[in-house]
Tab-separated table of C-alpha atoms in Angstrom:
chain	number	residue	atom	x	y	z
A	1	MET	CA	-12.022	37.132	-25.349
A	2	GLN	CA	-14.537	35.978	-22.774
A	3	SER	CA	-16.904	38.616	-21.624
A	4	ILE	CA	-16.997	39.983	-18.043
A	5	SER	CA	-19.866	38.445	-16.036
A	6	ARG	CA	-22.669	40.494	-15.033
A	7	LEU	CA	-22.104	39.863	-11.359
A	8	HIS	CA	-18.256	40.975	-11.557
A	9	GLN	CA	-19.551	44.197	-13.279
A	10	THR	CA	-22.243	44.730	-10.544
A	11	VAL	CA	-19.671	44.142	-7.514
A	12	SER	CA	-17.080	46.356	-9.270
A	13	LEU	CA	-19.545	49.256	-10.081
A	14	VAL	CA	-20.500	49.076	-6.259
A	15	LEU	CA	-16.951	49.195	-5.061
A	16	ILE	CA	-16.094	51.858	-7.297
A	17	ALA	CA	-19.178	53.666	-6.192
A	18	ALA	CA	-18.271	53.298	-2.632
A	19	ALA	CA	-14.702	54.363	-3.379
A	20	LEU	CA	-15.872	57.626	-5.087
A	21	TRP	CA	-17.930	58.469	-2.088
A	22	VAL	CA	-15.118	57.902	0.460
A	23	ALA	CA	-13.134	60.343	-1.772
A	24	ALA	CA	-15.961	62.917	-1.820
A	25	HIS	CA	-18.192	62.860	1.165
A	26	THR	CA	-15.848	65.143	3.248
A	27	VAL	CA	-14.591	67.481	0.586
A	28	TRP	CA	-17.500	69.834	1.208
A	29	THR	CA	-16.835	69.630	5.110
A	30	PRO	CA	-14.838	72.902	6.152
A	31	TRP	CA	-12.625	71.066	8.523
A	32	SER	CA	-9.186	72.984	9.206
A	33	TYR	CA	-6.204	72.980	6.887
A	34	TRP	CA	-3.145	71.385	8.332
A	35	PHE	CA	0.444	73.080	8.302
A	36	ASP	CA	1.381	71.875	4.728
A	37	GLU	CA	-1.896	72.753	3.433
A	38	LEU	CA	-1.692	76.166	5.270
A	39	PHE	CA	1.748	76.600	3.567
A	40	SER	CA	0.242	76.316	0.085
A	41	VAL	CA	-2.673	78.521	0.819
A	42	THR	CA	-0.670	81.192	2.458
A	43	MET	CA	1.877	81.273	-0.027
A	44	SER	CA	-0.563	81.406	-3.070
A	45	GLY	CA	-2.604	84.158	-1.331
A	46	GLN	CA	0.498	86.631	-1.813
A	47	SER	CA	1.223	88.738	-4.782
A	48	LEU	CA	2.725	87.135	-7.848
A	49	SER	CA	6.404	88.166	-6.828
A	50	GLY	CA	5.554	87.040	-3.449
A	51	VAL	CA	4.751	83.683	-4.508
A	52	LEU	CA	7.733	83.352	-6.922
A	53	SER	CA	10.027	84.654	-4.207
A	54	SER	CA	8.577	82.088	-1.669
A	55	LEU	CA	8.995	79.064	-4.308
A	56	MET	CA	12.564	79.832	-4.282
A	57	GLN	CA	12.663	79.080	-0.687
A	58	ASP	CA	10.721	76.060	-1.028
A	59	VAL	CA	11.506	72.370	-2.446
A	60	HIS	CA	8.659	72.079	-5.032
A	61	PRO	CA	8.321	73.265	-8.714
A	62	PRO	CA	5.957	76.397	-9.245
A	63	LEU	CA	3.038	74.986	-11.400
A	64	TYR	CA	0.544	74.013	-8.633
A	65	GLN	CA	1.100	77.036	-6.633
A	66	LEU	CA	0.659	79.277	-9.454
A	67	LEU	CA	-2.448	77.619	-10.453
A	68	LEU	CA	-3.735	77.594	-7.034
A	69	LYS	CA	-3.046	81.221	-6.669
A	70	GLY	CA	-5.549	81.803	-9.928
A	71	VAL	CA	-8.058	79.794	-7.974
A	72	ILE	CA	-7.932	81.677	-4.777
A	73	GLN	CA	-8.167	85.180	-6.548
A	74	ALA	CA	-11.239	83.945	-8.368
A	75	VAL	CA	-13.234	82.022	-5.851
A	76	GLY	CA	-11.561	82.384	-2.466
A	77	ASP	CA	-9.550	80.193	-0.101
A	78	ALA	CA	-12.252	78.367	1.577
A	79	GLU	CA	-11.576	74.641	2.534
A	80	PRO	CA	-14.333	73.205	0.459
A	81	THR	CA	-13.384	75.175	-2.583
A	82	LEU	CA	-9.916	74.377	-2.759
A	83	ARG	CA	-10.246	70.661	-1.610
A	84	THR	CA	-12.867	70.556	-4.542
A	85	LEU	CA	-10.012	71.432	-6.972
A	86	SER	CA	-7.787	68.353	-5.613
A	87	TRP	CA	-10.887	66.013	-5.904
A	88	LEU	CA	-11.448	66.989	-9.538
A	89	PHE	CA	-7.712	66.368	-10.215
A	90	ALA	CA	-7.656	63.114	-8.570
A	91	THR	CA	-10.881	61.680	-10.044
A	92	ALA	CA	-9.612	63.193	-13.367
A	93	GLY	CA	-6.667	60.696	-12.924
A	94	LEU	CA	-9.117	57.883	-12.192
A	95	ALA	CA	-11.134	58.548	-15.427
A	96	ILE	CA	-7.956	59.005	-17.599
A	97	THR	CA	-6.594	55.820	-16.470
A	98	THR	CA	-9.663	53.761	-17.077
A	99	LEU	CA	-10.120	55.305	-20.603
A	100	MET	CA	-6.645	54.627	-21.464
A	101	LEU	CA	-6.886	51.240	-20.325
A	102	ARG	CA	-10.100	50.350	-22.444
A	103	ARG	CA	-7.859	50.421	-25.605
A	104	TYR	CA	-6.634	46.870	-24.298
A	105	GLY	CA	-9.841	45.307	-23.355
A	106	ASN	CA	-12.690	45.561	-20.748
A	107	MET	CA	-11.009	43.533	-18.294
A	108	ALA	CA	-8.222	45.899	-18.286
A	109	ALA	CA	-10.419	49.104	-17.739
A	110	TRP	CA	-12.419	47.579	-14.896
A	111	PHE	CA	-9.354	46.109	-13.144
A	112	GLY	CA	-7.532	49.356	-13.632
A	113	ALA	CA	-10.666	51.559	-12.428
A	114	LEU	CA	-11.025	49.321	-9.146
A	115	LEU	CA	-7.451	49.183	-8.317
A	116	PHE	CA	-7.096	52.990	-8.846
A	117	ALA	CA	-10.307	53.913	-7.016
A	118	THR	CA	-9.809	51.794	-4.038
A	119	ASN	CA	-6.109	52.464	-3.433
A	120	TRP	CA	-6.092	54.733	-0.170
A	121	LEU	CA	-3.725	57.144	-1.769
A	122	TYR	CA	-6.842	58.352	-4.271
A	123	PRO	CA	-9.171	59.568	-1.588
A	124	TYR	CA	-6.471	60.788	0.881
A	125	TYR	CA	-4.959	63.477	-1.721
A	126	ALA	CA	-8.051	63.876	-3.391
A	127	THR	CA	-8.899	65.856	-0.145
A	128	GLU	CA	-5.813	67.692	0.371
A	129	VAL	CA	-4.766	70.916	-0.812
A	130	ARG	CA	-1.413	70.180	-2.008
A	131	SER	CA	0.145	69.184	-5.538
A	132	TYR	CA	-0.135	65.557	-5.151
A	133	ALA	CA	-3.557	65.061	-6.627
A	134	MET	CA	-2.705	67.261	-9.817
A	135	MET	CA	0.497	65.167	-10.040
A	136	LEU	CA	-1.799	62.180	-10.021
A	137	ALA	CA	-3.739	63.441	-12.856
A	138	LEU	CA	-1.063	64.492	-15.104
A	139	SER	CA	0.843	61.049	-14.336
A	140	SER	CA	-2.106	59.099	-15.344
A	141	LEU	CA	-2.444	61.179	-18.715
A	142	THR	CA	1.373	61.207	-19.438
A	143	CYS	CA	1.783	57.404	-18.697
A	144	GLY	CA	-1.381	56.603	-20.595
A	145	LEU	CA	-0.172	58.566	-23.532
A	146	PHE	CA	3.319	56.830	-23.490
A	147	LEU	CA	1.641	53.486	-23.260
A	148	ASN	CA	-0.926	54.225	-26.282
A	149	ARG	CA	1.683	55.669	-28.556
A	150	ARG	CA	-1.316	58.018	-29.947
A	151	SER	CA	0.021	61.685	-29.726
A	152	ARG	CA	3.494	62.376	-29.225
A	153	ALA	CA	2.990	66.018	-29.198
A	154	ALA	CA	0.189	65.903	-26.418
A	155	LEU	CA	2.975	63.417	-24.345
A	156	LEU	CA	5.800	65.968	-24.678
A	157	VAL	CA	3.596	68.798	-23.248
A	158	CYS	CA	2.222	66.350	-20.574
A	159	CYS	CA	5.820	65.337	-19.592
A	160	LEU	CA	6.724	69.142	-19.254
A	161	LEU	CA	3.555	69.977	-17.243
A	162	LEU	CA	4.269	66.889	-14.976
A	163	SER	CA	7.905	67.999	-14.363
A	164	LEU	CA	6.666	71.373	-13.070
A	165	THR	CA	4.237	69.909	-10.787
A	166	HIS	CA	6.581	67.807	-8.493
A	167	TYR	CA	10.130	66.703	-8.566
A	168	PHE	CA	9.136	62.924	-8.578
A	169	GLY	CA	6.969	64.368	-11.602
A	170	LEU	CA	10.479	65.343	-13.012
A	171	ILE	CA	11.844	62.014	-12.630
A	172	VAL	CA	8.967	60.164	-14.386
A	173	ALA	CA	8.895	62.480	-17.049
A	174	GLY	CA	12.638	62.184	-17.476
A	175	ILE	CA	12.299	58.421	-17.718
A	176	ILE	CA	9.546	58.653	-20.472
A	177	LEU	CA	11.580	61.456	-22.280
A	178	ALA	CA	14.709	59.185	-22.351
A	179	ALA	CA	12.689	56.274	-23.881
A	180	GLU	CA	11.342	58.744	-26.409
A	181	CYS	CA	14.981	59.699	-27.401
A	182	LEU	CA	16.175	56.268	-27.594
A	183	THR	CA	13.294	55.115	-29.940
A	184	ALA	CA	13.910	58.530	-32.058
A	185	LEU	CA	17.732	57.407	-32.313
A	186	ARG	CA	16.772	53.961	-33.505
A	187	ALA	CA	14.317	55.389	-36.089
A	188	ARG	CA	16.791	58.083	-37.240
A	189	ARG	CA	14.066	60.620	-36.874
A	190	GLY	CA	12.250	62.766	-34.472
A	191	PHE	CA	14.945	63.048	-31.961
A	192	LEU	CA	15.025	66.760	-31.447
A	193	ALA	CA	11.443	67.106	-29.899
A	194	PRO	CA	11.992	65.002	-26.744
A	195	PHE	CA	15.460	66.211	-26.447
A	196	VAL	CA	14.464	69.862	-26.255
A	197	THR	CA	11.441	69.079	-24.015
A	198	GLY	CA	13.943	67.429	-21.696
A	199	LEU	CA	16.020	70.552	-21.791
A	200	LEU	CA	13.015	72.842	-21.146
A	201	ALA	CA	12.139	70.487	-18.035
A	202	LEU	CA	15.514	71.090	-16.455
A	203	VAL	CA	15.223	75.187	-16.690
A	204	TRP	CA	13.233	75.468	-13.507
A	205	PRO	CA	15.296	72.823	-11.401
A	206	ILE	CA	18.598	74.623	-12.378
A	207	CYS	CA	17.274	77.925	-11.479
A	208	HIS	CA	15.842	76.837	-8.331
A	209	PHE	CA	19.251	75.031	-7.412
A	210	LYS	CA	21.380	78.128	-8.347
A	211	LEU	CA	19.136	80.930	-7.283
A	212	GLY	CA	16.905	79.417	-4.538
A	213	GLN	CA	17.578	77.118	-1.544
A	214	LEU	CA	16.969	73.670	-3.175
A	215	GLY	CA	20.765	73.138	-3.167
A	216	GLN	CA	20.733	73.590	0.810
A	217	HIS	CA	18.523	70.538	1.071
A	218	THR	CA	20.857	68.172	-0.604
A	219	GLY	CA	23.226	65.712	0.817
A	220	GLY	CA	20.967	64.627	3.579
A	221	SER	CA	20.360	67.987	4.959
A	222	PHE	CA	16.699	67.937	4.865
A	223	TRP	CA	14.041	66.070	7.268
A	224	ILE	CA	13.549	63.295	5.174
A	225	LYS	CA	15.485	60.132	6.096
A	226	VAL	CA	15.912	56.967	3.964
A	227	ASP	CA	18.234	54.416	5.246
A	228	SER	CA	18.513	51.639	2.596
A	229	PRO	CA	16.983	50.887	-0.830
A	230	LEU	CA	14.416	48.766	0.760
A	231	ASP	CA	13.097	51.595	2.526
A	232	THR	CA	12.588	53.371	-0.784
A	233	LEU	CA	10.724	50.380	-1.895
A	234	ALA	CA	8.437	50.098	1.170
A	235	MET	CA	7.541	53.713	0.763
A	236	TYR	CA	6.518	53.055	-2.853
A	237	ALA	CA	4.427	49.930	-1.663
A	238	VAL	CA	2.689	51.731	1.072
A	239	GLY	CA	-0.581	51.987	-0.704
A	240	TYR	CA	-1.023	48.429	-1.955
A	241	ILE	CA	-1.447	46.334	1.311
A	242	PRO	CA	-4.670	47.779	3.199
A	243	GLY	CA	-4.044	48.081	6.766
A	244	HIS	CA	-0.416	46.563	6.504
A	245	ALA	CA	1.806	49.263	4.973
A	246	ASP	CA	4.891	47.841	6.264
A	247	LYS	CA	4.237	44.448	4.546
A	248	GLY	CA	3.519	46.185	1.188
A	249	ILE	CA	6.947	45.657	-0.166
A	250	TRP	CA	6.625	41.963	-0.287
A	251	LEU	CA	3.353	42.069	-2.265
A	252	ILE	CA	3.589	44.747	-4.758
A	253	VAL	CA	7.198	44.589	-5.809
A	254	PRO	CA	7.203	40.580	-6.410
A	255	ALA	CA	3.719	41.351	-8.108
A	256	VAL	CA	5.335	43.956	-10.426
A	257	LEU	CA	8.432	41.819	-11.274
A	258	MET	CA	5.896	38.683	-11.942
A	259	ALA	CA	3.882	40.995	-14.216
A	260	GLY	CA	6.823	42.085	-16.116
A	261	ALA	CA	7.976	38.704	-16.646
A	262	TYR	CA	4.535	37.404	-17.780
A	263	ILE	CA	3.958	40.128	-20.132
A	264	TRP	CA	7.676	39.632	-21.718
A	265	ARG	CA	6.667	36.019	-22.367
A	266	GLN	CA	3.626	37.211	-24.316
A	267	ILE	CA	5.699	38.885	-26.996
A	268	ALA	CA	6.628	36.204	-29.137
A	269	PRO	CA	6.191	35.099	-32.693
A	270	GLY	CA	2.808	33.722	-33.826
A	271	GLN	CA	0.971	36.026	-31.250
A	272	ALA	CA	-1.930	37.971	-32.435
A	273	GLU	CA	-1.012	41.633	-33.267
A	274	ALA	CA	-3.652	43.189	-30.833
A	275	ARG	CA	-2.003	40.968	-28.011
A	276	GLN	CA	1.382	42.091	-28.800
A	277	GLU	CA	0.386	45.591	-28.770
A	278	THR	CA	-1.189	45.069	-25.250
A	279	ALA	CA	2.086	43.433	-24.231
A	280	TRP	CA	4.166	46.189	-25.474
A	281	ALA	CA	2.164	48.590	-23.552
A	282	GLY	CA	2.426	46.531	-20.468
A	283	LEU	CA	6.192	46.408	-20.886
A	284	ARG	CA	6.463	50.402	-21.181
A	285	ALA	CA	4.440	50.572	-17.967
A	286	PHE	CA	6.857	48.220	-16.388
A	287	TYR	CA	9.624	50.288	-17.806
A	288	VAL	CA	8.429	53.301	-16.070
A	289	VAL	CA	7.939	51.983	-12.640
A	290	VAL	CA	11.068	49.989	-12.365
A	291	ALA	CA	13.109	52.648	-13.966
A	292	THR	CA	11.740	55.438	-11.522
A	293	LEU	CA	12.365	53.223	-8.577
A	294	LEU	CA	15.970	52.636	-9.450
A	295	VAL	CA	16.589	56.162	-9.949
A	296	VAL	CA	14.947	57.216	-6.887
A	297	MET	CA	16.870	54.318	-4.985
A	298	VAL	CA	20.209	55.764	-6.140
A	299	ILE	CA	19.207	59.483	-5.375
A	300	ASP	CA	17.989	58.312	-1.751
A	301	GLN	CA	21.427	57.167	-0.846
A	302	ASN	CA	22.906	60.871	-1.143
A	303	THR	CA	19.778	63.103	-0.868
A	304	PRO	CA	16.611	61.278	0.585
A	305	MET	CA	13.475	62.229	-1.042
A	306	SER	CA	11.267	59.379	-0.689
A	307	THR	CA	8.039	59.823	1.335
A	308	PRO	CA	5.046	57.544	0.744
A	309	LYS	CA	3.025	60.487	-0.685
A	310	ASN	CA	5.409	61.140	-3.581
A	311	TYR	CA	4.821	57.869	-4.826
A	312	VAL	CA	1.339	58.861	-6.088
A	313	VAL	CA	3.221	59.456	-9.192
A	314	LEU	CA	3.809	55.902	-9.642
A	315	MET	CA	0.305	54.709	-9.013
A	316	PRO	CA	-1.023	55.270	-12.662
A	317	PRO	CA	1.686	53.205	-14.175
A	318	THR	CA	1.573	50.537	-11.508
A	319	VAL	CA	-2.116	49.998	-11.874
A	320	MET	CA	-1.795	50.082	-15.844
A	321	LEU	CA	0.748	47.392	-15.565
A	322	LEU	CA	-1.384	45.246	-13.268
A	323	ALA	CA	-4.516	45.818	-15.324
A	324	ILE	CA	-2.848	44.661	-18.677
A	325	THR	CA	-1.282	41.684	-17.031
A	326	ALA	CA	-4.636	40.800	-15.714
A	327	GLN	CA	-6.311	41.468	-19.345
A	328	LEU	CA	-3.652	39.134	-20.816
A	329	ALA	CA	-4.187	36.371	-18.395
A	330	TRP	CA	-7.902	36.884	-18.793
A	331	GLN	CA	-7.544	36.176	-22.458
A	332	ARG	CA	-5.246	33.210	-22.175
A	333	SER	CA	-7.185	31.109	-19.785
A	334	ALA	CA	-10.953	30.658	-18.976
A	335	LYS	CA	-10.274	28.969	-15.641
A	336	LEU	CA	-8.393	31.890	-14.384
A	337	GLN	CA	-11.279	34.268	-14.804
A	338	PRO	CA	-13.368	33.421	-11.853
A	339	VAL	CA	-10.182	33.361	-9.751
A	340	ILE	CA	-9.310	36.810	-10.953
A	341	SER	CA	-12.740	38.289	-10.393
A	342	VAL	CA	-12.813	36.907	-6.619
A	343	VAL	CA	-9.474	37.809	-5.789
A	344	LEU	CA	-9.794	41.287	-7.385
A	345	CYS	CA	-13.120	42.305	-5.579
A	346	LEU	CA	-12.022	40.913	-2.065
A	347	TYR	CA	-8.944	42.961	-2.255
A	348	CYS	CA	-10.663	46.193	-3.445
A	349	ALA	CA	-13.518	45.704	-0.765
A	350	VAL	CA	-10.906	45.626	2.033
A	351	ALA	CA	-9.272	48.514	0.522
A	352	VAL	CA	-12.159	50.669	0.543
A	353	TRP	CA	-12.773	49.863	3.978
A	354	VAL	CA	-9.038	50.913	4.877
A	355	SER	CA	-9.473	54.200	2.790
A	356	HIS	CA	-12.662	54.959	4.559
A	357	ASP	CA	-11.045	54.710	7.959
A	358	LYS	CA	-7.833	56.703	6.764
A	359	ILE	CA	-10.210	59.721	5.670
A	360	GLU	CA	-12.200	59.566	8.968
A	361	ARG	CA	-8.937	59.859	10.831
A	362	LYS	CA	-7.709	62.640	8.624
A	363	THR	CA	-10.761	64.777	9.155
A	364	ALA	CA	-10.466	64.389	13.047
A	365	PRO	CA	-8.886	67.251	15.082
A	366	PHE	CA	-5.300	66.863	13.777
A	367	GLN	CA	-3.514	70.082	13.505
A	368	ASN	CA	-6.960	72.032	14.093
A	369	TRP	CA	-5.546	75.411	13.534
A	370	LYS	CA	-9.071	76.649	13.023
A	371	GLU	CA	-10.324	75.324	16.400
A	372	ALA	CA	-7.151	76.671	18.177
A	373	SER	CA	-7.617	80.078	16.690
A	374	ALA	CA	-11.225	80.025	17.561
A	375	TYR	CA	-10.309	79.399	21.170
A	376	ILE	CA	-8.084	82.346	21.222
A	377	VAL	CA	-10.521	84.770	19.766
A	378	GLU	CA	-12.978	83.846	22.327
A	379	HIS	CA	-10.241	83.905	25.161
A	380	ALA	CA	-8.272	86.716	23.982
A	381	GLN	CA	-9.422	89.668	26.393
A	382	GLY	CA	-6.449	91.217	27.967
A	383	ARG	CA	-4.072	88.569	26.879
A	384	LYS	CA	-1.073	88.932	24.365
A	385	ILE	CA	-1.114	86.478	21.661
A	386	CYS	CA	2.125	84.724	20.110
A	387	PHE	CA	3.166	81.919	18.017
A	388	TYR	CA	5.766	79.439	19.225
A	389	VAL	CA	7.467	76.454	17.901
A	390	ALA	CA	10.209	74.232	19.574
A	391	THR	CA	12.619	75.020	16.897
A	392	GLY	CA	12.547	78.686	17.431
A	393	SER	CA	11.576	79.289	13.778
A	394	SER	CA	10.260	82.769	12.780
A	395	LYS	CA	10.015	82.258	9.112
A	396	TRP	CA	7.448	84.110	7.038
A	397	ASP	CA	5.740	80.918	6.363
A	398	ASP	CA	5.541	79.967	9.815
A	399	VAL	CA	4.136	83.242	11.118
A	400	ASN	CA	1.783	83.408	8.367
A	401	ILE	CA	0.274	79.999	8.833
A	402	ALA	CA	-0.181	80.642	12.440
A	403	ASN	CA	-2.297	83.708	11.552
A	404	HIS	CA	-4.201	82.536	8.629
A	405	TYR	CA	-7.378	81.514	10.698
A	406	LEU	CA	-6.584	83.940	13.549
A	407	VAL	CA	-7.032	86.932	11.145
A	408	GLN	CA	-9.916	85.543	9.413
A	409	GLN	CA	-11.995	84.663	12.759
A	410	SER	CA	-11.136	87.838	14.425
A	411	GLY	CA	-11.986	90.080	11.480
A	412	GLY	CA	-8.291	91.112	11.276
A	413	LYS	CA	-8.418	92.196	14.861
A	414	LEU	CA	-5.973	89.778	16.272
A	415	ARG	CA	-2.598	88.639	15.009
A	416	ALA	CA	0.164	86.445	16.692
A	417	ASP	CA	3.665	87.489	16.500
A	418	HIS	CA	6.434	85.008	16.958
A	419	CYS	CA	7.999	84.443	20.444
A	420	ASP	CA	10.238	82.215	22.079
A	421	PRO	CA	9.348	82.198	26.097
A	422	VAL	CA	12.221	79.801	26.691
A	423	ARG	CA	14.843	82.403	25.613
A	424	GLN	CA	12.948	85.533	26.632
A	425	PRO	CA	10.865	85.644	29.708
A	426	ILE	CA	7.451	86.562	29.124
A	427	HIS	CA	5.167	88.654	31.591
A	428	GLY	CA	1.452	89.022	32.024
A	429	PRO	CA	-1.162	86.681	30.624
A	430	TYR	CA	-0.365	84.949	27.429
A	431	LEU	CA	-2.115	82.608	24.754
A	432	VAL	CA	0.793	80.775	22.897
A	433	LEU	CA	-0.500	79.207	19.703
A	434	TYR	CA	1.807	76.289	18.965
A	435	GLY	CA	2.577	74.457	15.702
A	436	GLN	CA	3.453	71.054	14.858
A	437	ASN	CA	5.354	68.739	17.326
A	438	PRO	CA	3.740	69.864	20.239
A	439	GLY	CA	5.553	67.406	22.506
A	440	PRO	CA	9.085	69.157	22.150
A	441	SER	CA	7.130	72.534	22.346
A	442	GLN	CA	5.312	71.698	25.468
A	443	GLN	CA	8.335	70.111	27.111
A	444	ARG	CA	10.655	73.025	26.412
A	445	LEU	CA	8.159	75.512	27.616
A	446	THR	CA	7.286	73.436	30.808
A	447	GLU	CA	11.094	73.236	31.679
A	448	ALA	CA	11.420	76.863	31.158
A	449	LEU	CA	8.585	78.136	33.061
A	450	GLY	CA	8.173	75.372	35.897
A	451	PRO	CA	11.001	77.220	37.857
A	452	GLN	CA	8.830	80.324	37.821
A	453	ASN	CA	5.944	78.372	39.028
A	454	ILE	CA	4.058	78.973	35.785
A	455	GLN	CA	1.989	76.121	34.733
A	456	LEU	CA	0.715	75.405	31.126
A	457	ASP	CA	-2.969	74.611	30.608
A	458	VAL	CA	-3.368	73.354	26.932
A	459	ARG	CA	-6.442	74.282	25.032
A	460	PRO	CA	-8.457	73.160	23.184
A	461	LYS	CA	-7.842	69.432	24.190
A	462	GLN	CA	-6.646	67.347	21.360
A	463	SER	CA	-7.829	63.927	20.807
A	464	THR	CA	-5.447	61.433	22.400
A	465	ASP	CA	-4.758	59.143	19.492
A	466	ARG	CA	-3.763	61.914	17.291
A	467	SER	CA	-1.784	64.162	19.493
A	468	ASN	CA	1.709	63.890	17.716
A	469	GLY	CA	1.805	66.824	15.401
A	470	ALA	CA	-1.642	68.494	16.807
A	471	VAL	CA	-1.874	72.388	17.123
A	472	GLY	CA	-3.370	74.127	20.027
A	473	VAL	CA	-3.085	76.739	22.533
A	474	PHE	CA	-0.788	77.190	25.795
A	475	VAL	CA	-2.757	79.297	28.331
A	476	VAL	CA	0.378	80.819	29.985
A	477	ASN	CA	-0.779	82.725	33.342
A	478	ALA	CA	2.657	84.482	33.970
A	479	PRO	CA	2.684	86.933	36.687
């Protein structure tokens, strides 16, 4: 194999270092949690029985929330602390993917590290207190072990952990365990271990469905909407076209299919053993990606579950597939080597810029619960405090999310109770902390209070380009 040029290594290192900086430079800045992060933090801040009870009302498996509870008990719930946990998980995924690919050659490792680090999904979820970074790390380890065929016991344990992290992780784990069972049946030995692991992976989903509210969100009765299989593929592809997510489907899907076809052609009599081993690893990655997408496309037609963030679980096998394809092409033709290097580095340079832009936008005042709560603490004199959402929800999670920063910043002196000024007229000056979707909230309040000559003053002012979904305070000066 031709060695990788020093120039390519230097440019790759610069791009990887830039991507790592993008992922890390805001982690230790205490910008406000947004609604979903507050859901995780407030849920895990309860007693163990409270966490388990809340999990039964949620739509996610328990592993991340239980881990987060332990971290909060040990070191607190400050934003930099908990986001560091996500950054460690996501960066571990990058390191694992790179190390797993080294077995197949230097080009595979370089290519994989570049594609992984510069994909905007990596820094975006490395800075979010949700289960996605943990799923990214476990997917990297599980898929790497499945490709390398080194430790079956470790693979089965990782499949179980992945299934308990997210339901997309359950699908990927099931795809891998199905392959392990078929391999064992052909070999007529070793079938019991993957089969039992699969049964164990189903214990939580069955309990969640029977005893919790998971079943209530099936059949399309959830906020996620998927109109066609093309929508499913488009959401998978969203991380791979920097700045043009809607066009990603026309790049990454053909790239995956062509990579699978190219690798298949490398498995032929007369090929070197090492090259055939690399090709088989690539086919296993291709199987994980394609089989998962097919399963999700079928599920989406009855119970839509696809959102772009869920597909972080397929980032590791997709990166591994493309990296192995590049390695095989690199070995085959010296003429292709400079082309591969230039195209890869240009693509990743643009991807780093897009990642930086997305992170900067993410840390702007978007759903700034901290600022809104600070405003209430400063201006609370003589005013009643309440929390309002246009849906009229008064669920435990909504009320506690609204009070997380308010209780912290007031030293426990202030707390917002749920209210609905639309249905029950309010008297006296109010500060109304409102949640997601402020447009409907403000419209309903304006329509209800307008006839009473009560005007809304929205504070603190939100940035105009991020107003959809922002959080703020309605100052209601009711007589």
